[in-house]
C-alpha angles and dihedrals in degrees: 000000000000122000114260087244094056134079134192127238129184096176094256114110114233098188096073093248130122122240108190093183094056115107094222140244121351141158114299109281127195112222137187102185130070093266134045111262091220109040103011097236113152120246093251090061088073092056110098114244128210102288133165114253130198123247091255090058098048112118094014118120116244116267111259119199114242112235117242092192134078113214133200121188118206119191113206116185109309096333130083119232117187134187122198120190112203136171116233121203113248100223092189102064103003094246124124118252125230112279115271120218107228126198117155091202096047124130106221095207091060090077101023126114089216094044097151091058097052130073142162091182103302092102136022118246098174099062126193126024131119093284097049094109093054091045092051092052090048092050092054091053092045091053089054092052092247094143097172091050091047090050090053095049096041089051088055090049092050091048092049093052112020090179094064111100095187093063091051093048094050091045090057091042090056090051090049091050091048089055087061099225113060126168114229139222132160135224121202114204135168096245098156101042100033110017097171093054089046091054090050090053093045091051091060091051094043093049094054093041090055093047092047097047092045087066088063097231120191089264122027119228119251121193125207109209115212125190111215092206091180134000094243092070095052094108093044089054089048090056090052090053095044093051097039117136086227105075099243105197101189144004135219124196145028122128139248100278127117088252089057090051090055091049090051091051088055091052091049092050089054096044091244113147116234129183115197138148087265100059110019127094119191110193119170103308097340126096118194136172127210135200117279088240090064099043095100089064091051093048093047091051089055093046091050091053092048090051092049093047094051093041090052091051091049092049091050091049098046131023105232104015114216112190137193111204122209115196141157113237093199091079123052093212090065093050092048092052089050093051095047092050092048091051093048094045091053090054089052092055095259130113144212109245098177138016115197125188108210092199097065118111113269096020111164122182099218093049091047093053090047091052090050093053092046088054089058100256120162094173131049117200111200099204090176130141125236093266089063098055091116090056090049089054091048090052091049091052092047090047092059090199093300101119122043105252120220131179145153141238095298090070095049101106141111094255094067091050094046100042098030095063117168091345094074093048107133095018107154120210132186108221137165094248139014132206114245127174092226092054111105093211092049090049094050092045092049091052093047098045096030092233143046121300130213136238088264090062093047097048092043090052090055093045091050091050091050093049094048091047090054091047091050091052093048108025114195095000110111095182094051091047091053091048092050091054091047088056092046135257120234112216124220093205118026136182096198103058095173136064109257089203092061104023120037110183121227127219131187131209108241137164113275148119098246095083128098122297111287095025131106092195137073138183113253128186117259 
């Protein structure tokens, strides 16, 4: 029997009224607040109104949904904390999933193994910066459950540094908590090892969260920020998210490592949707996820297109194109990019005249460039991964603008613009998105962040929108959300208006003032 404080909702109004903001029918849900945690219907909507009944129904009691959840209310101090255990239908194999403890006001890090790496606003993960004092004060208030105080201080932090995505996310999280019935998602970003990339990812999430919550939906979006301090803990972080007392309904992030693959398998096994570079295809206005077992095909398709795009550019620049390829053999992604470029260049009538592994003992940039030129190269493809950016800069300096430098998305970062200086002038990169002044998304993002954003921000914005659309269509149902993303979500407003598997944009490093702080260069579209 249900507690006297609880009430049951199945998403179908019983009072004869219409609720246009409700998300529709769902499995019976036991609630303790004024609104249903799944569909948002108010408690009174479940109270039968005066309706006409047929003769066969006269004298019969109204049908009452049977609860499929067992609830336990815990009162702590003056605030109410509630946990609802519910069974969600596994739409993949027809079996029921393990019960999920649901508390809209929960702090995920309270029960997480990796508590120090997870925050909804109760701790600061992006330390330093000119607004750190305001953020610290806001975090203390958030941790105490003082949502209005946290809103006030996070607003001050966001105003003080408009370029800080963490402040904006936590500001909107505090507003979502204050509303009493937020809907949750998580974003996993490499804050400790690659803080600039992490900020670019968080900006995409923060921008869509702010746009979504500004529309005053029935349930405001709350984002759990997770710091993937090192790849080896990816699956441990996934377990914290999966088992969180806040019902996290989807995840963005992780990388392309084997550890990330294991994390994604864990998400799949628990019917929790995840969008990552490994499993997400963004084509025109459609975002679609695929099974982890098929991700190698997706990644290889992207690598092939990058290789073809850069080979085509090289062949158009030089006839014939003769390329030296620099790669790091310690990471398979680098070798695969090298191989795809070599294959595509051969088909364009060019050739690889030198392959140089930058990880070999005794590697020296100046000697390597000299060897490339002696071999007859007129192009140097830097098929290096993000952990070799310093080597890419050293090669650019040693090159002294003699060979045409090419690269891919791994080299698209502020460091190469700041430290590369004049030596990276003319560097051409193939990336999933390019900033253009006539692009509505780029214009909005520039206004919000007071500066240009990267392809990581654009693609994350689209992925966040797709995930939230799926959540809105299937509130509270992890399996249905995953299935919707597997089938594909069509976006109404998209940042990536092209198909990255058929059309990889090119950007070039040029002199300008729109780059990161400390740089006199920026990446412009070709």
